[in-house]
Amino acid sequence: MRMQFWKSAIEEIYRDEPPNQPVSAELWRAVRKHYLTKRWLLRIIAEREKDLEDRAFRNLQELEMYSENTQSSLIYLLLACLGIKNVHADHVASHIGKAQGIVTCLRATPYNSRRRKVYLPMDVCMLHGASQEDFIRGSREQNVRDVVYDIASQAHVHLQHARSFSKSVPAAAAPAFLQTVVLEDYLQRVRRVDFDVFHQSLQTRNPLLPIQLYLRSWRKTY
């Protein structure tokens, strides 16, 4: 019902008939002011709807596609709000969104495991002989770490690809890409604990993140 509400709300917003609901009203103002593309909004809703299936991703490519359709679509909308129309910025948004989706999946693993849910790509788990029960038990065996290593490495690759376009992207686009600071921080910390996704240090916040975000914002880099 919630997903259907938002599908209908988007259609009404683009007909200039937003529902009498606070978020819808603000979204309508943003659409009118920044000419946001309807397709990105609908794509986010359609992909979130698949969450209702409540199953693990079959492979890493499926996780990347989910991340593209949700996280990257949101960054495309942020670029529109910043008035950025640049093909290189779009490539950056795609890669950062995929990295963000992958990292989010890893970060949520301890929480989901406590709920007896595992969403990590099944093909990577099978490759290393790690079962869903291993994650539910919070196993720290090498095969579990190898799964985390492979998945984290893919997120790192996407960050590297995103940064390879840095000289071709307008500096004004940088605010849309600042989540790279948080992604990089998690990937560095999980590497320091030898890819033990259940390590207690990964459950605490880095107090230096606000400073790092400020410095990146001031330098207009990502």
CSV table of C-alpha atoms in Angstrom, one decimal:
chain,number,residue,atom,x,y,z
A,1,MET,CA,0.0,0.0,0.0
A,2,ARG,CA,2.8,2.4,0.8
A,3,MET,CA,4.5,1.8,-2.5
A,4,GLN,CA,1.3,2.2,-4.4
A,5,PHE,CA,0.7,5.5,-2.5
A,6,TRP,CA,4.0,6.8,-3.7
A,7,LYS,CA,3.5,5.6,-7.3
A,8,SER,CA,0.2,7.5,-7.4
A,9,ALA,CA,1.8,10.5,-5.6
A,10,ILE,CA,4.5,10.8,-8.2
A,11,GLU,CA,2.0,10.8,-11.0
A,12,GLU,CA,-0.1,13.4,-9.3
A,13,ILE,CA,2.9,15.6,-8.5
A,14,TYR,CA,3.8,15.7,-12.2
A,15,ARG,CA,0.2,16.6,-13.0
A,16,ASP,CA,0.7,19.6,-10.6
A,17,GLU,CA,-1.9,17.9,-8.3
A,18,PRO,CA,0.2,16.8,-5.3
A,19,PRO,CA,-1.5,14.9,-2.5
A,20,ASN,CA,-2.2,16.8,0.7
A,21,GLN,CA,0.8,15.4,2.5
A,22,PRO,CA,3.9,17.2,3.7
A,23,VAL,CA,6.6,15.2,1.9
A,24,SER,CA,4.6,15.1,-1.3
A,25,ALA,CA,4.2,18.9,-1.1
A,26,GLU,CA,7.9,19.5,-0.7
A,27,LEU,CA,8.7,17.0,-3.5
A,28,TRP,CA,6.3,18.9,-5.8
A,29,ARG,CA,8.2,22.1,-5.0
A,30,ALA,CA,11.5,20.5,-5.8
A,31,VAL,CA,10.2,19.0,-9.1
A,32,ARG,CA,8.9,22.4,-10.2
A,33,LYS,CA,12.1,24.3,-9.1
A,34,HIS,CA,14.7,21.8,-10.4
A,35,TYR,CA,12.8,20.0,-13.2
A,36,LEU,CA,13.5,16.6,-11.6
A,37,THR,CA,13.3,13.7,-13.9
A,38,LYS,CA,10.2,11.5,-13.2
A,39,ARG,CA,11.9,8.3,-14.3
A,40,TRP,CA,14.5,8.4,-11.4
A,41,LEU,CA,11.8,8.8,-8.8
A,42,LEU,CA,9.7,5.9,-10.2
A,43,ARG,CA,12.8,3.7,-10.6
A,44,ILE,CA,13.6,4.1,-6.9
A,45,ILE,CA,10.0,3.1,-5.9
A,46,ALA,CA,9.9,0.2,-8.3
A,47,GLU,CA,13.2,-1.2,-7.0
A,48,ARG,CA,12.3,-0.7,-3.3
A,49,GLU,CA,9.2,-2.7,-4.0
A,50,LYS,CA,11.4,-5.7,-4.7
A,51,ASP,CA,12.5,-5.5,-1.1
A,52,LEU,CA,9.2,-7.0,-0.2
A,53,GLU,CA,10.5,-10.3,-1.6
A,54,ASP,CA,12.9,-10.4,1.4
A,55,ARG,CA,15.5,-12.6,-0.2
A,56,ALA,CA,19.3,-12.6,-0.7
A,57,PHE,CA,20.8,-11.2,-3.9
A,58,ARG,CA,21.5,-14.0,-6.3
A,59,ASN,CA,24.8,-12.5,-7.4
A,60,LEU,CA,26.9,-9.4,-7.1
A,61,GLN,CA,25.5,-8.0,-10.4
A,62,GLU,CA,22.0,-8.1,-8.9
A,63,LEU,CA,23.2,-6.1,-5.9
A,64,GLU,CA,24.9,-3.6,-8.2
A,65,MET,CA,21.7,-3.2,-10.2
A,66,TYR,CA,19.6,-2.7,-7.1
A,67,SER,CA,22.2,-0.1,-6.0
A,68,GLU,CA,22.1,1.7,-9.4
A,69,ASN,CA,18.3,1.9,-9.3
A,70,THR,CA,18.1,3.2,-5.8
A,71,GLN,CA,21.3,5.0,-4.6
A,72,SER,CA,22.5,6.1,-8.0
A,73,SER,CA,19.0,7.4,-9.0
A,74,LEU,CA,19.0,9.5,-5.9
A,75,ILE,CA,22.4,11.0,-6.8
A,76,TYR,CA,21.1,11.8,-10.3
A,77,LEU,CA,18.3,13.8,-8.6
A,78,LEU,CA,20.8,15.6,-6.4
A,79,LEU,CA,22.8,16.5,-9.5
A,80,ALA,CA,19.6,17.9,-11.0
A,81,CYS,CA,19.1,20.0,-7.9
A,82,LEU,CA,22.6,21.4,-8.3
A,83,GLY,CA,21.9,22.2,-11.9
A,84,ILE,CA,24.6,19.8,-13.2
A,85,LYS,CA,24.2,18.3,-16.6
A,86,ASN,CA,27.4,16.5,-17.4
A,87,VAL,CA,27.9,13.0,-18.7
A,88,HIS,CA,31.0,12.5,-16.6
A,89,ALA,CA,29.1,13.5,-13.5
A,90,ASP,CA,26.5,10.9,-14.4
A,91,HIS,CA,29.2,8.2,-14.6
A,92,VAL,CA,30.5,9.2,-11.2
A,93,ALA,CA,27.0,9.1,-9.8
A,94,SER,CA,26.5,5.6,-11.1
A,95,HIS,CA,29.7,4.2,-9.6
A,96,ILE,CA,29.2,6.0,-6.3
A,97,GLY,CA,25.7,4.7,-6.0
A,98,LYS,CA,26.8,1.2,-6.6
A,99,ALA,CA,29.6,1.5,-4.1
A,100,GLN,CA,27.1,2.9,-1.6
A,101,GLY,CA,24.6,0.1,-2.1
A,102,ILE,CA,27.3,-2.6,-1.7
A,103,VAL,CA,28.8,-0.9,1.5
A,104,THR,CA,25.3,-0.6,2.9
A,105,CYS,CA,24.7,-4.3,2.4
A,106,LEU,CA,27.9,-5.1,4.2
A,107,ARG,CA,27.3,-2.7,7.1
A,108,ALA,CA,23.8,-4.0,7.7
A,109,THR,CA,25.0,-7.6,7.8
A,110,PRO,CA,25.4,-7.8,11.7
A,111,TYR,CA,22.0,-6.3,12.2
A,112,ASN,CA,20.3,-8.5,9.6
A,113,SER,CA,22.1,-11.6,10.9
A,114,ARG,CA,20.6,-11.0,14.3
A,115,ARG,CA,17.2,-11.1,12.6
A,116,ARG,CA,18.2,-14.3,10.8
A,117,LYS,CA,18.3,-12.6,7.5
A,118,VAL,CA,21.2,-12.6,5.0
A,119,TYR,CA,21.2,-10.5,1.9
A,120,LEU,CA,24.8,-10.9,0.7
A,121,PRO,CA,25.2,-12.2,-2.9
A,122,MET,CA,24.7,-15.9,-2.9
A,123,ASP,CA,27.2,-16.5,-5.7
A,124,VAL,CA,30.1,-15.0,-3.6
A,125,CYS,CA,29.0,-17.0,-0.6
A,126,MET,CA,28.9,-20.2,-2.5
A,127,LEU,CA,32.3,-19.5,-4.1
A,128,HIS,CA,33.9,-19.5,-0.6
A,129,GLY,CA,31.7,-22.2,0.9
A,130,ALA,CA,30.0,-19.8,3.4
A,131,SER,CA,26.4,-20.6,4.3
A,132,GLN,CA,23.7,-18.2,5.5
A,133,GLU,CA,23.9,-20.0,8.8
A,134,ASP,CA,27.6,-18.9,9.1
A,135,PHE,CA,26.5,-15.3,9.0
A,136,ILE,CA,23.6,-15.8,11.3
A,137,ARG,CA,26.0,-17.3,13.8
A,138,GLY,CA,28.3,-14.4,13.4
A,139,SER,CA,31.1,-16.6,12.2
A,140,ARG,CA,34.6,-15.1,11.9
A,141,GLU,CA,36.1,-18.0,10.0
A,142,GLN,CA,38.3,-17.3,7.0
A,143,ASN,CA,35.7,-18.2,4.4
A,144,VAL,CA,33.3,-15.6,5.8
A,145,ARG,CA,36.0,-13.0,5.7
A,146,ASP,CA,36.8,-14.0,2.1
A,147,VAL,CA,33.2,-13.3,1.2
A,148,VAL,CA,33.4,-9.8,2.8
A,149,TYR,CA,36.7,-9.2,1.1
A,150,ASP,CA,35.3,-9.9,-2.4
A,151,ILE,CA,32.3,-7.7,-1.8
A,152,ALA,CA,34.2,-4.9,-0.2
A,153,SER,CA,36.7,-5.0,-3.1
A,154,GLN,CA,34.0,-4.4,-5.6
A,155,ALA,CA,32.8,-1.4,-3.7
A,156,HIS,CA,36.4,-0.1,-3.7
A,157,VAL,CA,36.7,-0.6,-7.5
A,158,HIS,CA,33.6,1.5,-8.0
A,159,LEU,CA,35.0,4.3,-5.9
A,160,GLN,CA,38.2,4.2,-7.9
A,161,HIS,CA,36.3,4.4,-11.2
A,162,ALA,CA,34.3,7.3,-9.8
A,163,ARG,CA,37.5,9.2,-8.9
A,164,SER,CA,39.0,8.5,-12.3
A,165,PHE,CA,36.5,11.1,-13.7
A,166,SER,CA,37.4,13.8,-11.1
A,167,LYS,CA,39.2,16.1,-13.6
A,168,SER,CA,36.2,16.0,-16.0
A,169,VAL,CA,33.5,16.7,-13.4
A,170,PRO,CA,32.5,20.3,-12.6
A,171,ALA,CA,33.5,21.3,-9.0
A,172,ALA,CA,29.9,22.3,-8.4
A,173,ALA,CA,28.9,18.6,-8.5
A,174,ALA,CA,31.1,17.7,-5.5
A,175,PRO,CA,28.3,18.1,-2.8
A,176,ALA,CA,26.4,15.3,-4.5
A,177,PHE,CA,29.3,13.0,-4.1
A,178,LEU,CA,30.4,13.6,-0.5
A,179,GLN,CA,29.1,10.2,0.7
A,180,THR,CA,32.4,8.8,-0.6
A,181,VAL,CA,33.9,10.0,2.7
A,182,VAL,CA,31.7,7.7,4.6
A,183,LEU,CA,32.1,4.8,2.2
A,184,GLU,CA,35.9,5.1,2.2
A,185,ASP,CA,36.0,5.3,6.0
A,186,TYR,CA,34.0,2.0,6.3
A,187,LEU,CA,36.1,0.2,3.7
A,188,GLN,CA,39.3,1.3,5.4
A,189,ARG,CA,38.1,0.2,8.8
A,190,VAL,CA,36.8,-3.2,7.6
A,191,ARG,CA,40.2,-3.8,6.0
A,192,ARG,CA,42.0,-3.0,9.3
A,193,VAL,CA,40.0,-5.7,11.1
A,194,ASP,CA,40.9,-8.2,8.3
A,195,PHE,CA,37.4,-8.1,6.8
A,196,ASP,CA,35.7,-9.3,10.0
A,197,VAL,CA,32.3,-7.8,9.3
A,198,PHE,CA,31.2,-8.6,12.9
A,199,HIS,CA,34.1,-6.8,14.6
A,200,GLN,CA,32.8,-4.5,17.4
A,201,SER,CA,34.8,-1.5,16.1
A,202,LEU,CA,32.7,-1.4,13.0
A,203,GLN,CA,29.6,-0.8,15.1
A,204,THR,CA,30.8,2.6,16.4
A,205,ARG,CA,30.9,5.9,14.6
A,206,ASN,CA,34.1,7.6,13.5
A,207,PRO,CA,34.2,11.0,15.4
A,208,LEU,CA,36.4,12.5,12.7
A,209,LEU,CA,33.9,12.0,9.9
A,210,PRO,CA,32.4,15.5,10.2
A,211,ILE,CA,35.8,17.1,9.9
A,212,GLN,CA,36.6,14.9,6.9
A,213,LEU,CA,33.3,15.8,5.3
A,214,TYR,CA,34.0,19.5,5.9
A,215,LEU,CA,37.5,19.4,4.4
A,216,ARG,CA,36.2,17.5,1.3
A,217,SER,CA,33.4,20.0,1.0
A,218,TRP,CA,35.8,23.0,1.3
A,219,ARG,CA,38.1,21.5,-1.3
A,220,LYS,CA,35.2,20.6,-3.6
A,221,THR,CA,36.6,17.1,-4.0
A,222,TYR,CA,35.2,13.6,-3.5
